[in-house]
Amino acid sequence: MSRVTIKDVAREAGVSPSAVSRVFTTGASASPLTRERVLAAADRLGYRPSLLARGLVGRSTHLVTVIMGSLSDPFDALFLDALARALAARDTRLMIASTAGGAPTESGLQQALDYKSDAVIVAAGTMSLADSALCARAGLPVILAGRALEAPGVDGVLADNADGGRQAADLLMRTACHRPAYLGLGKTTFSDRERWQGFADTLARLGAKPAEWACEGRDPEAAFRAASAVLSAPHRPDGLFCSNDAVALRAVEAARALGLSVPEDVSIIGFNNLPQAAWPSFQLSTLDYPIGSLVGAIIDLLDTRLADPQRSGEVRRLPVHLVPRATTRRADVGVPASAVRPVPINPEAL
Amino acid sequence: MSRVTIKDVAREAGVSPSAVSRVFTTGASASPLTRERVLAAADRLGYRPSLLARGLVGRSTHLVTVIMGSLSDPFDALFLDALARALAARDTRLMIASTAGGAPTESGLQQALDYKSDAVIVAAGTMSLADSALCARAGLPVILAGRALEAPGVDGVLADNADGGRQAADLLMRTACHRPAYLGLGKTTFSDRERWQGFADTLARLGAKPAEWACEGRDPEAAFRAASAVLSAPHRPDGLFCSNDAVALRAVEAARALGLSVPEDVSIIGFNNLPQAAWPSFQLSTLDYPIGSLVGAIIDLLDTRLADPQRSGEVRRLPVHLVPRATTRRADVGVPASAVRPVPINPEAL
DNA sequence: CTGAAAGCGCTTACAG
DNA sequence: CTGAAAGCGCTTACAG
């Protein structure tokens, strides 16, 4: 019930509170004798500095807030776990701020501010320029994960989404898909748009016009419903690029439920390379986007930003690479992409 | 860069800092006029009370720490999300402390203490009596999720694991499985032991002796390897109860990879009823354990404990109910459990 | 290297 | 209802 404070330790060690503080501050001056005495006293009493008090007066709370979505996508869950561990390794704790769908990040940012977080990592929701201005004014570093914002001092990490879209388009063309389509999460999702763009642009250069579909809503079943709709539409696509594996996996399910063969009737490509994508039941072709590199970049950006709060914002693009598995046909038996003349169709929906 | 403090608001409103504090404290006395002026001033200045300072001096930090594992099991991820949202609804934030496997919870508890958390929720790792004594001394409420500990003042929530095991055993017997087996996460996992116990005891009463297997290690692929071993063993089981869906889903994969039919060659039952269990590709029979009720019980226990810190520990058991799907045979064509004479076998491993 | 003093931003008795 | 004072547990210049 009664916390051991710095005063208790000071008394026990026969020194001043300042001395105790210095012993517990890396890089502060304390004589070996003082250090030894303080450490011994602290150990005897079971003292640990209050990070609340430290945070109030010092420059760091060792606290970072992350704004996250529902965690129903395994990618988000694995990302969160990896992030928490990487931060812990540098002695920083992670606080969660939940947001749903494309909702504003505002309340999450307020939460970060309320606790004087060292930084906020935005991995869900939509951030406005007003939001970033608020953070700038408060001296709160912002790191965007999977999104970008043209704002001073805001750092970001993203997959090379457009290139992923390009690789997906190439594979579909090389494996002789004639009716390519895209199934995304909706226009408000940043990465989704880039993936679509890279996909559509590449196909356009080849003279094809992919159909564009989107899940209605964010709940996990929405992807199944949307995929079912796509695959029962007239002019059913024979090649489907999904904005991520969570959607693609459900698309595979939907195809099977409709009695379609994958990849004979329809090829399916995801994004992220979730562990599940490699499961025997799916063997999903996808774009590998290592969570380790994402988290590594975030930590790196965080360290750099904290060392120099005034530097201008930096955006890192992380490469993705194709992992062809069993949900696409073998490319080596197909024709070169340039020789393909896909039949453009216009989607009924969207 | 410069935070708006209570003094700024006091000055702007022409009142004392105490008055401002009272306006922002629910249930404190302030005249309507004062309140109005303070609120207006706060709004003008964009003031928000520092929760760090509040936490330092007041009785609540509005912070709860959760000790979590890797989040590779979707159940954990969905639990974490639901927990964060439920806490947010009562104006409390969640801080993550990561632990791996059955590691001690100690450092997580220290983290909770360092930030003066209102409570710590232990959802991973192994907690000792010494740990709970530490928390008791520090006045930190502990709520155990999916584990139990005989310690004063420690609350806990668990599924009725033994009953789940019983239901699984019953189903296997009713569907004429003669060589039942259990595949768990290992002896150090609390819920795992209870599920095994309920399963084995029930079978014992029917004269059967199930084989017992465990995954080696916690990584997601361990379950696949273990299931493959179980299903290629001599006296291969024809009914497999897994300690949770994450394992059971991998067991289904392993069975298919071995060319076995589910449920013709082997019935498989999980635990949790993950969203994935209902996917067409799996249609996993399992025990439903609603995350909402788990989180609800935790919040309830938390509120009760905070209202009366001295009360004795309470353990809540949450019911689970069988959801038979396609990985078990139809019970209505089987014989009553009591009429079954299963052939007991002894497992090679474990 | 060390201690006394001031202060971080707030709340809580305490008088009025 | 209100303000002055003390204090939460710490750190940071400041003298010595």
XYZ file of C-alpha atoms (C1' of nucleotides) in Angstrom:
732
model
C 0.000 0.000 0.000
C 2.808 2.381 0.864
C 5.133 3.052 -1.991
C 8.882 3.258 -1.381
C 9.944 6.695 -2.517
C 13.181 8.370 -3.357
C 13.195 9.959 0.083
C 13.063 6.611 1.807
C 16.050 5.441 -0.148
C 17.913 8.688 0.511
C 17.353 8.336 4.225
C 18.324 4.671 4.217
C 21.491 5.399 2.255
C 22.340 8.559 4.186
C 22.397 10.789 1.118
C 20.129 13.381 -0.457
C 17.253 12.588 -2.780
C 19.205 14.308 -5.539
C 21.971 11.786 -5.131
C 19.543 8.917 -5.396
C 18.034 10.453 -8.498
C 21.457 10.723 -10.081
C 22.296 7.119 -9.386
C 19.142 6.100 -11.205
C 19.800 8.452 -14.094
C 22.112 7.055 -16.727
C 24.973 9.385 -17.449
C 24.654 11.389 -14.241
C 27.498 12.014 -11.850
C 27.723 9.987 -8.672
C 30.745 8.709 -6.789
C 31.258 4.967 -6.692
C 30.681 4.958 -2.948
C 27.415 6.861 -3.218
C 26.298 4.666 -6.046
C 26.984 1.525 -4.102
C 25.210 2.740 -0.993
C 22.178 3.942 -2.882
C 21.876 0.780 -4.886
C 22.146 -1.300 -1.743
C 19.524 0.780 0.042
C 17.212 0.669 -2.962
C 17.588 -3.055 -3.158
C 16.897 -3.482 0.519
C 13.757 -1.388 0.310
C 12.624 -2.669 -3.066
C 12.661 0.771 -4.600
C 11.747 1.499 -8.214
C 11.483 5.055 -9.507
C 7.923 6.087 -10.281
C 7.695 6.488 -14.019
C 4.677 8.671 -13.497
C 6.659 11.214 -11.501
C 9.608 10.839 -13.808
C 7.441 11.418 -16.795
C 5.852 14.464 -15.256
C 9.099 16.264 -14.700
C 11.515 14.637 -17.124
C 11.553 14.669 -20.880
C 10.410 11.117 -21.477
C 7.549 9.013 -20.193
C 8.887 5.899 -21.930
C 5.373 5.563 -23.207
C 4.246 5.296 -26.812
C 0.618 5.227 -27.908
C -0.488 3.187 -30.895
C -3.782 3.797 -32.632
C -5.069 0.422 -33.778
C -8.093 -1.111 -35.410
C -9.942 -4.263 -34.499
C -7.067 -6.785 -34.632
C -9.291 -9.195 -36.522
C -6.726 -9.168 -39.301
C -3.835 -11.348 -38.091
C -1.435 -8.906 -39.682
C -2.521 -6.211 -37.250
C -2.218 -8.543 -34.295
C 1.252 -9.725 -35.245
C 2.285 -6.163 -35.924
C 1.081 -5.028 -32.525
C 2.918 -7.827 -30.787
C 6.153 -7.190 -32.651
C 5.859 -3.477 -31.998
C 5.303 -3.943 -28.278
C 8.340 -6.197 -28.043
C 10.588 -3.932 -30.063
C 9.610 -0.983 -27.902
C 10.107 -3.004 -24.736
C 13.617 -3.773 -25.926
C 14.343 -0.063 -25.818
C 12.629 0.266 -22.475
C 9.445 1.818 -23.741
C 5.868 0.724 -23.097
C 2.990 0.614 -25.498
C -0.440 1.990 -24.815
C -3.399 1.092 -27.006
C -5.876 3.525 -28.459
C -8.611 1.735 -30.335
C -10.342 3.153 -33.327
C -12.771 1.545 -35.702
C -12.719 1.503 -39.475
C -11.657 4.751 -41.064
C -12.716 6.806 -38.056
C -10.797 9.931 -37.097
C -7.680 9.382 -35.045
C -8.435 12.414 -32.918
C -9.388 10.755 -29.658
C -6.396 8.480 -29.925
C -4.143 11.464 -30.314
C -5.726 13.082 -27.300
C -5.031 9.948 -25.334
C -1.389 10.109 -26.356
C -1.290 13.729 -25.292
C -3.065 13.112 -21.990
C -0.327 10.738 -20.944
C 2.443 12.777 -22.511
C 3.448 9.893 -24.753
C 6.890 10.073 -26.305
C 5.250 9.455 -29.659
C 2.094 8.214 -31.300
C 2.041 5.529 -33.953
C -0.959 5.703 -36.230
C -1.798 2.299 -37.643
C -5.525 2.786 -38.107
C -8.004 5.527 -38.750
C -7.777 8.685 -40.743
C -5.533 11.511 -39.698
C -6.202 15.061 -40.786
C -3.871 17.983 -41.237
C -5.546 19.583 -38.238
C -4.629 16.520 -36.218
C -1.009 16.698 -37.233
C -0.944 20.406 -36.454
C -2.269 19.651 -32.995
C 0.485 17.116 -32.440
C 3.131 19.470 -33.775
C 1.991 22.194 -31.423
C 2.117 19.803 -28.498
C 5.502 18.457 -29.496
C 4.151 14.957 -30.010
C 6.006 13.022 -32.712
C 3.721 11.176 -35.116
C 4.693 8.081 -37.033
C 2.286 6.830 -39.650
C 2.163 3.123 -40.381
C 0.628 2.181 -43.706
C -0.531 5.669 -44.528
C 0.937 8.983 -45.572
C 0.166 12.609 -44.913
C 1.842 15.658 -46.340
C 2.539 17.392 -43.077
C 5.686 18.903 -41.598
C 7.615 16.645 -39.271
C 5.395 13.621 -39.757
C 7.235 10.372 -40.437
C 5.765 7.356 -42.127
C 6.418 3.785 -43.169
C 4.617 2.109 -46.014
C 4.911 -0.960 -48.150
C 5.667 -0.278 -51.766
C 2.011 -0.809 -52.482
C 2.015 0.342 -56.068
C 4.833 -2.019 -56.870
C 2.937 -4.812 -55.168
C -0.021 -4.021 -57.389
C 2.254 -4.075 -60.373
C 3.663 -7.479 -59.448
C 0.173 -8.852 -58.966
C -0.935 -7.513 -62.338
C 2.131 -8.975 -64.001
C 1.531 -12.385 -62.521
C -2.091 -12.404 -63.575
C -1.130 -11.435 -67.105
C 1.726 -13.895 -67.303
C -0.646 -16.661 -66.273
C -3.125 -15.721 -68.947
C -5.891 -14.193 -66.901
C -8.194 -12.258 -69.172
C -10.634 -10.713 -66.760
C -8.640 -9.208 -63.879
C -10.384 -7.631 -60.920
C -9.517 -5.980 -57.656
C -11.223 -6.499 -54.321
C -10.377 -3.864 -51.748
C -11.419 -2.531 -48.383
C -12.855 0.708 -49.686
C -11.755 4.076 -50.930
C -10.908 5.467 -47.520
C -8.127 2.992 -46.920
C -4.796 4.442 -47.878
C -2.798 1.315 -48.717
C -5.791 -0.077 -50.525
C -5.822 2.831 -52.928
C -2.138 2.547 -53.708
C -2.414 -1.162 -54.353
C -5.326 -0.602 -56.674
C -3.499 2.175 -58.443
C -0.386 0.100 -59.106
C -2.544 -2.782 -60.253
C -4.786 -0.746 -62.527
C -1.995 1.348 -64.008
C 0.028 -1.689 -64.919
C -2.944 -3.359 -66.550
C -3.828 -0.155 -68.351
C -0.393 -0.134 -69.908
C -1.163 -3.604 -71.174
C -4.474 -2.461 -72.533
C -6.609 -4.046 -69.823
C -9.106 -2.444 -67.520
C -9.615 -4.329 -64.274
C -12.932 -4.356 -62.486
C -12.932 -2.727 -59.087
C -14.841 -4.044 -56.118
C -14.894 -3.242 -52.437
C -16.044 -4.874 -49.234
C -18.989 -3.181 -47.645
C -17.966 -2.531 -44.104
C -15.022 -3.700 -42.097
C -16.340 -6.706 -40.304
C -14.569 -9.939 -41.167
C -17.577 -11.420 -42.913
C -17.846 -8.467 -45.260
C -14.928 -9.825 -47.252
C -16.667 -13.151 -47.720
C -19.869 -11.502 -48.860
C -18.036 -9.194 -51.225
C -15.969 -12.007 -52.709
C -19.109 -14.065 -53.191
C -20.680 -11.181 -55.057
C -17.624 -10.660 -57.233
C -17.424 -14.321 -58.123
C -21.084 -14.693 -58.973
C -21.232 -11.557 -61.101
C -21.725 -11.767 -64.848
C -18.347 -11.659 -66.595
C -16.893 -13.274 -63.518
C -13.234 -12.355 -63.118
C -10.672 -15.067 -63.708
C -7.979 -13.232 -61.743
C -8.600 -11.479 -58.439
C -6.111 -9.300 -56.621
C -7.213 -8.634 -53.059
C -5.943 -5.737 -51.007
C -4.669 -8.105 -48.314
C -4.483 -11.727 -47.279
C -7.359 -11.460 -44.828
C -9.598 -10.616 -47.770
C -7.904 -13.027 -50.167
C -8.299 -15.952 -47.805
C -12.004 -15.258 -47.599
C -12.116 -14.958 -51.366
C -10.657 -18.446 -51.651
C -13.383 -19.631 -49.294
C -16.052 -17.888 -51.313
C -14.770 -19.400 -54.550
C -14.895 -22.887 -53.079
C -18.337 -22.295 -51.657
C -19.466 -21.382 -55.160
C -17.934 -24.531 -56.546
C -15.209 -22.707 -58.425
C -11.721 -24.132 -58.752
C -8.768 -22.052 -57.722
C -6.720 -21.281 -59.762
C -8.365 -23.013 -62.743
C -11.499 -20.876 -62.683
C -10.097 -17.941 -60.843
C -6.636 -16.950 -59.670
C -6.400 -15.179 -56.333
C -3.578 -13.034 -54.979
C -3.304 -11.471 -51.548
C -0.956 -9.086 -49.786
C 1.082 -9.474 -46.560
C 2.029 -13.125 -46.634
C 0.336 -14.056 -43.382
C 1.346 -17.332 -41.777
C -2.060 -18.653 -42.806
C -1.339 -17.972 -46.450
C 1.179 -20.818 -46.326
C -1.238 -23.300 -44.792
C -1.873 -26.376 -46.920
C -5.572 -25.557 -47.182
C -4.879 -22.239 -48.831
C -1.435 -22.044 -50.370
C -2.239 -18.479 -51.198
C -0.143 -16.570 -53.696
C 0.665 -13.247 -52.137
C 3.087 -10.396 -51.688
C 5.452 -10.809 -48.809
C 5.594 -7.806 -46.511
C 7.723 -8.667 -43.490
C 6.411 -7.312 -40.229
C 9.946 -7.250 -38.889
C 11.033 -4.709 -41.447
C 7.956 -2.597 -40.797
C 8.537 -2.543 -37.070
C 12.266 -2.048 -37.547
C 11.633 1.026 -39.671
C 9.231 2.450 -37.119
C 11.704 2.032 -34.269
C 14.423 3.550 -36.377
C 12.269 6.514 -37.323
C 11.286 6.934 -33.687
C 14.883 7.005 -32.488
C 15.870 9.425 -35.194
C 12.951 11.720 -34.513
C 13.519 11.745 -30.765
C 17.174 12.582 -31.330
C 16.214 15.480 -33.579
C 12.626 16.669 -33.115
C 13.045 19.448 -35.654
C 14.002 17.374 -38.683
C 11.637 17.232 -41.597
C 9.320 14.298 -42.072
C 10.622 11.131 -43.650
C 8.668 8.481 -45.514
C 10.114 5.024 -45.909
C 8.980 2.658 -48.600
C 9.473 -1.007 -47.859
C 9.852 -3.455 -50.736
C 7.437 -6.336 -51.162
C 8.057 -9.443 -53.178
C 5.853 -11.934 -54.841
C 5.357 -15.370 -53.322
C 3.588 -17.447 -55.954
C 1.804 -20.437 -54.476
C -1.128 -22.546 -55.524
C -3.869 -19.952 -55.971
C -2.322 -18.722 -59.200
C -1.351 -20.741 -62.248
C 2.235 -21.510 -63.127
C 3.756 -18.543 -64.877
C 6.252 -20.593 -66.882
C 3.492 -22.166 -68.922
C 1.815 -18.861 -69.617
C 2.556 -16.355 -72.306
C 4.567 -13.166 -71.795
C 2.491 -10.362 -70.353
C 3.087 -8.178 -73.366
C 1.484 -10.724 -75.656
C -1.741 -10.832 -73.695
C -4.849 -8.993 -74.862
C -7.169 -9.056 -71.890
C -10.840 -8.341 -72.359
C -11.701 -5.176 -70.449
C -14.923 -5.237 -68.511
C -16.719 -2.718 -66.401
C -17.811 -3.742 -62.958
C -21.484 -3.597 -62.129
C -20.863 -2.495 -58.565
C -18.840 0.502 -57.425
C 5.484 22.605 -27.326
C 4.106 24.463 -24.348
C 1.407 22.622 -22.525
C -1.668 24.478 -21.296
C -1.795 23.942 -17.556
C -4.358 24.344 -14.873
C -2.788 27.657 -13.925
C -3.290 29.051 -17.389
C -6.942 28.171 -17.264
C -7.285 29.582 -13.754
C -5.791 32.872 -14.852
C -7.909 33.009 -17.992
C -11.057 32.289 -16.022
C -10.155 34.529 -13.119
C -10.385 31.783 -10.521
C -7.965 29.671 -8.510
C -6.382 26.470 -9.775
C -8.363 24.637 -7.119
C -11.563 25.836 -8.708
C -10.459 24.599 -12.102
C -9.536 21.268 -10.608
C -12.967 20.942 -9.070
C -14.731 21.696 -12.296
C -12.823 18.872 -13.917
C -13.469 16.494 -11.051
C -16.796 14.734 -11.243
C -18.780 15.146 -8.063
C -16.845 18.152 -6.806
C -18.432 21.387 -5.723
C -18.368 24.357 -8.062
C -20.920 27.075 -8.645
C -22.630 27.168 -12.002
C -20.980 30.471 -12.788
C -17.498 29.205 -11.966
C -18.098 26.064 -13.924
C -19.201 27.959 -16.958
C -16.277 30.364 -16.862
C -13.730 27.606 -16.358
C -15.150 25.463 -19.107
C -15.144 28.402 -21.481
C -11.567 29.288 -20.617
C -10.450 25.681 -20.932
C -12.116 25.430 -24.287
C -10.540 28.645 -25.486
C -7.093 27.479 -24.440
C -7.529 23.862 -25.450
C -6.864 22.618 -21.963
C -6.883 18.965 -20.986
C -5.826 17.833 -17.516
C -2.542 15.957 -17.495
C -3.347 12.381 -16.584
C 0.237 11.948 -15.549
C -0.032 14.629 -12.873
C -3.487 13.452 -11.969
C -2.277 9.933 -11.579
C 0.646 11.000 -9.457
C -1.457 12.730 -6.876
C -4.898 11.200 -7.268
C -6.068 7.688 -6.637
C -6.444 6.558 -10.209
C -4.228 6.681 -13.266
C -7.019 5.362 -15.489
C -4.410 2.946 -16.676
C -4.610 -0.837 -16.689
C -1.758 -3.117 -17.694
C -2.404 -6.401 -19.471
C 0.186 -9.136 -19.636
C -0.185 -10.813 -23.015
C 1.470 -13.461 -25.125
C 2.279 -13.381 -28.800
C -1.178 -12.657 -30.237
C -0.609 -15.307 -32.878
C -3.737 -17.029 -31.614
C -6.671 -15.002 -32.969
C -8.454 -15.548 -29.680
C -5.811 -13.515 -27.888
C -5.969 -10.749 -30.455
C -9.748 -10.489 -30.344
C -9.641 -10.607 -26.571
C -7.140 -7.776 -26.425
C -9.185 -5.649 -28.770
C -12.412 -6.250 -26.871
C -10.667 -5.553 -23.588
C -9.195 -2.291 -24.798
C -12.589 -1.128 -26.011
C -14.424 -2.135 -22.871
C -11.880 -0.312 -20.754
C -12.038 2.724 -23.005
C -15.781 2.791 -22.449
C -15.104 3.317 -18.762
C -12.447 5.883 -19.532
C -9.471 3.668 -18.850
C -6.487 2.986 -21.079
C -4.710 -0.249 -21.680
C -0.975 -0.736 -21.565
C 0.655 -3.859 -22.964
C 3.240 -5.951 -21.201
C 4.477 -8.737 -23.431
C 5.564 -12.074 -22.151
C 6.430 -15.225 -24.023
C 5.209 -18.744 -23.433
C 4.882 -19.696 -19.810
C 7.480 -17.151 -18.697
C 7.137 -15.447 -15.316
C 4.830 -12.462 -15.201
C 7.189 -10.591 -12.948
C 8.485 -7.937 -15.317
C 4.955 -7.267 -16.485
C 3.869 -6.705 -12.927
C 6.760 -4.344 -12.382
C 5.672 -2.415 -15.425
C 2.183 -2.124 -13.986
C 3.659 -0.905 -10.733
C 6.042 1.547 -12.379
C 3.129 3.355 -13.934
C 0.885 2.939 -10.923
C -1.686 1.045 -12.961
C -5.158 0.790 -11.486
C -4.941 -2.959 -12.013
C -3.081 -5.644 -13.893
C -4.779 -8.279 -15.996
C -2.763 -11.440 -16.387
C -3.629 -13.218 -19.625
C -0.297 -14.916 -20.233
C 2.652 -16.243 -18.325
C 2.909 -17.868 -14.968
C 2.200 -15.986 -11.794
C 3.683 -17.071 -8.494
C 2.493 -16.544 -4.968
C 5.468 -14.237 -4.465
C 4.211 -12.168 -7.388
C 0.756 -11.862 -5.937
C 2.206 -10.926 -2.559
C 4.200 -8.184 -4.247
C 1.053 -6.832 -5.853
C -0.899 -7.052 -2.621
C 1.774 -5.108 -0.783
C 1.750 -2.440 -3.464
C -2.033 -2.281 -3.530
C -2.196 -3.394 -7.146
C -5.333 -5.385 -7.953
C -4.686 -8.512 -9.990
C -7.210 -10.129 -12.299
C -6.322 -13.460 -13.779
C -7.705 -14.379 -17.180
C -7.702 -18.075 -17.999
C -5.728 -19.068 -14.944
C -6.213 -19.381 -11.220
C -4.069 -18.854 -8.167
C -4.946 -19.464 -4.557
C -3.952 -16.068 -3.256
C -5.755 -13.527 -1.105
C -7.531 -10.784 -2.996
C -6.753 -12.153 -6.436
C -9.717 -12.319 -8.804
C -9.986 -14.554 -11.807
C -12.112 -15.476 -14.789
C -11.967 -18.851 -16.467
C -13.952 -20.904 -18.900
C -15.513 -23.990 -17.445
C -12.681 -25.961 -18.961
C -13.406 -29.255 -17.290
C -16.967 -29.139 -18.511
C -15.718 -28.335 -21.983
C -13.513 -31.401 -21.804
C -16.485 -33.424 -20.673
C -18.614 -32.230 -23.581
C -15.845 -33.045 -26.023
C -15.448 -36.534 -24.563
C -19.186 -37.099 -24.715
C -19.376 -36.072 -28.339
C -16.504 -38.325 -29.299
C -18.112 -41.247 -27.529
C -21.552 -40.579 -28.929
C -20.089 -40.543 -32.416
C -18.391 -43.875 -31.867
C -14.779 -42.839 -31.614
C -12.772 -45.687 -30.160
C -9.326 -44.180 -29.850
C -9.701 -40.725 -28.289
C -6.680 -38.481 -27.830
C -5.872 -35.034 -26.529
C -3.501 -32.543 -28.087
C -2.537 -29.701 -25.771
C -0.118 -26.841 -25.403
C 1.879 -28.401 -22.584
C 1.677 -29.050 -18.896
C 2.467 -25.480 -17.869
C -0.666 -24.074 -19.420
C -3.412 -23.740 -16.893
C -6.527 -23.991 -19.056
C -4.926 -26.773 -21.010
C -4.636 -28.913 -17.890
C -8.230 -28.374 -16.897
C -9.477 -29.255 -20.354
C -7.416 -32.419 -20.353
C -8.630 -33.306 -16.912
C -12.303 -32.954 -17.773
C -11.739 -34.909 -20.965
C -9.753 -37.725 -19.388
C -11.965 -38.048 -16.311
C -15.083 -38.345 -18.392
C -13.528 -40.979 -20.602
C -12.201 -42.822 -17.589
C -15.721 -43.103 -16.253
C -16.640 -44.730 -19.536
C -13.712 -47.083 -19.269
C -11.554 -45.346 -21.866
C -8.070 -43.979 -21.512
C -7.262 -41.208 -23.956
C -3.773 -40.676 -25.296
C -2.170 -37.407 -24.327
C -0.005 -35.353 -26.631
C 1.450 -31.890 -26.480
C 2.900 -29.368 -28.884
C 6.587 -28.802 -28.453
C 6.994 -25.104 -28.095
C 4.602 -22.268 -28.625
C 5.293 -21.183 -32.131
C 2.343 -21.547 -34.470
C 3.967 -24.290 -36.524
C 4.483 -26.440 -33.439
C 0.818 -27.359 -33.499
C 1.058 -28.555 -37.080
C 4.115 -30.652 -36.329
C 2.555 -32.124 -33.219
C -0.702 -32.938 -34.975
C 1.217 -34.570 -37.803
C 3.046 -36.732 -35.273
C -0.176 -37.682 -33.498
C -1.879 -38.616 -36.723
C 0.956 -40.689 -38.060
C 1.510 -42.592 -34.838
C 0.712 -46.290 -34.581
C -2.778 -46.744 -33.141
C -3.659 -43.444 -34.714
C -6.464 -41.756 -32.780
C -9.858 -41.540 -34.443
C -10.996 -38.686 -32.212
C -8.824 -35.717 -31.293
C -9.720 -33.061 -28.769
C -7.398 -30.058 -29.044
C -6.891 -27.560 -26.281
C -7.995 -24.715 -28.529
C -9.091 -23.846 -32.045
C -5.688 -22.541 -33.077
C -4.327 -26.036 -32.502
C -7.407 -27.809 -33.850
C -7.329 -25.869 -37.100
C -3.752 -26.927 -37.622
C -4.714 -30.489 -36.768
C -7.295 -30.402 -39.539
C -4.558 -29.192 -41.869
C -2.215 -31.931 -40.734
C -4.873 -34.590 -41.236
C -5.514 -33.414 -44.771
C -1.826 -33.244 -45.520
C -1.597 -36.875 -44.449
C -4.459 -37.814 -46.708
C -6.834 -38.521 -43.854
C -10.506 -37.694 -44.059
C -12.095 -35.606 -41.353
C -14.268 -36.768 -39.674
C -14.339 -40.212 -41.320
C -10.801 -41.149 -40.300
C -10.476 -38.789 -37.404
C -12.830 -36.459 -35.606
C -11.400 -33.163 -34.408
C -12.734 -30.812 -31.745
C -11.375 -27.420 -30.746
C -12.089 -24.855 -28.077
C -13.015 -21.134 -28.329
C -15.147 -21.051 -31.451
C -12.958 -18.638 -33.365
C -14.484 -16.933 -36.381
C -12.246 -19.144 -38.505
C -13.773 -22.278 -37.055
C -16.941 -21.424 -38.958
C -15.184 -20.933 -42.293
C -16.355 -23.310 -45.009
C -12.864 -24.803 -45.352
C -12.843 -25.936 -41.767
C -16.308 -26.173 -40.278
C -14.624 -27.067 -37.038
C -16.605 -28.597 -34.199
C -15.687 -26.698 -31.097
C -16.698 -25.290 -27.742
C -18.047 -21.799 -27.860
C -16.430 -19.449 -25.378
C -17.681 -15.934 -26.017
C -15.024 -13.258 -25.670
C -17.716 -10.775 -24.738
C -18.592 -12.671 -21.599
C -14.935 -13.026 -20.681
C -14.283 -9.331 -21.056
C -17.555 -8.472 -19.363
C -16.606 -10.532 -16.340
C -13.189 -8.891 -16.170
C -14.643 -5.403 -16.254
C -17.183 -6.355 -13.656
C -14.555 -7.846 -11.383
C -12.414 -4.762 -11.878
C -15.199 -2.382 -10.905
C -16.079 -4.465 -7.890
C -12.482 -4.729 -6.744
C -11.835 -1.011 -7.163
C -14.952 -0.248 -5.152
C -13.799 -2.540 -2.365
C -10.072 -3.286 -2.441
C -10.258 -5.399 0.716
C -12.747 -7.990 -0.450
C -11.604 -11.548 -0.832
C -10.714 -12.943 -4.227
C -13.448 -14.127 -6.529
C -13.207 -16.671 -9.311
C -15.807 -16.714 -12.047
C -16.467 -19.736 -14.197
C -17.939 -19.043 -17.601
C -20.002 -21.725 -19.301
C -18.989 -23.111 -22.678
C -21.241 -24.926 -25.071
C -20.659 -27.373 -27.830
C -20.945 -26.279 -31.443
C -20.912 -29.461 -33.517
C -19.896 -28.825 -37.105
C -18.346 -30.928 -39.816
C -15.165 -32.180 -38.160
C -17.117 -34.604 -36.008
C -19.617 -37.229 -37.102
C -23.321 -36.844 -36.580
C -24.196 -37.803 -33.039
C -27.758 -38.862 -33.843
C -26.544 -41.829 -35.821
C -24.155 -42.915 -33.112
C -24.857 -44.977 -30.033
C -25.335 -43.565 -26.543
C -22.073 -42.858 -24.787
C -22.841 -45.299 -22.029
C -23.070 -48.160 -24.514
C -19.639 -47.532 -25.966
C -16.656 -49.652 -25.048
C -13.689 -47.751 -26.372
C -10.369 -49.482 -26.782
C -7.899 -47.888 -24.402
C -4.468 -47.223 -25.789
C -1.341 -45.816 -24.318
C 0.351 -43.045 -26.157
C 3.904 -43.602 -27.312
C 4.899 -40.030 -26.670
C 4.456 -38.080 -23.447
C 30.677 14.966 -6.659
C 26.934 16.759 -3.598
C 22.709 18.931 -1.306
C 19.055 22.707 -0.943
C 15.722 24.764 -3.605
C 12.409 25.215 -7.074
C 9.233 23.202 -9.939
C 6.627 19.488 -13.080
C 0.784 19.757 -13.107
C -2.280 18.398 -10.450
C -5.489 17.243 -5.968
C -6.795 17.285 -1.356
C -7.841 18.665 3.152
C -8.215 23.086 5.412
C -9.970 27.452 6.611
C -12.967 31.017 5.306
C -18.703 27.470 -2.837
C -13.853 29.210 -2.764
C -8.635 30.027 -2.377
C -3.980 29.343 -0.013
C -1.106 25.808 1.322
C 0.933 21.461 1.300
C 2.207 17.580 -1.094
C 2.313 13.554 -4.875
C 7.595 11.543 -6.385
C 10.642 12.919 -9.022
C 14.508 15.995 -11.801
C 17.073 19.880 -12.907
C 19.852 23.794 -12.668
C 22.333 26.038 -8.946
C 25.743 26.787 -5.559
C 29.234 24.725 -2.890
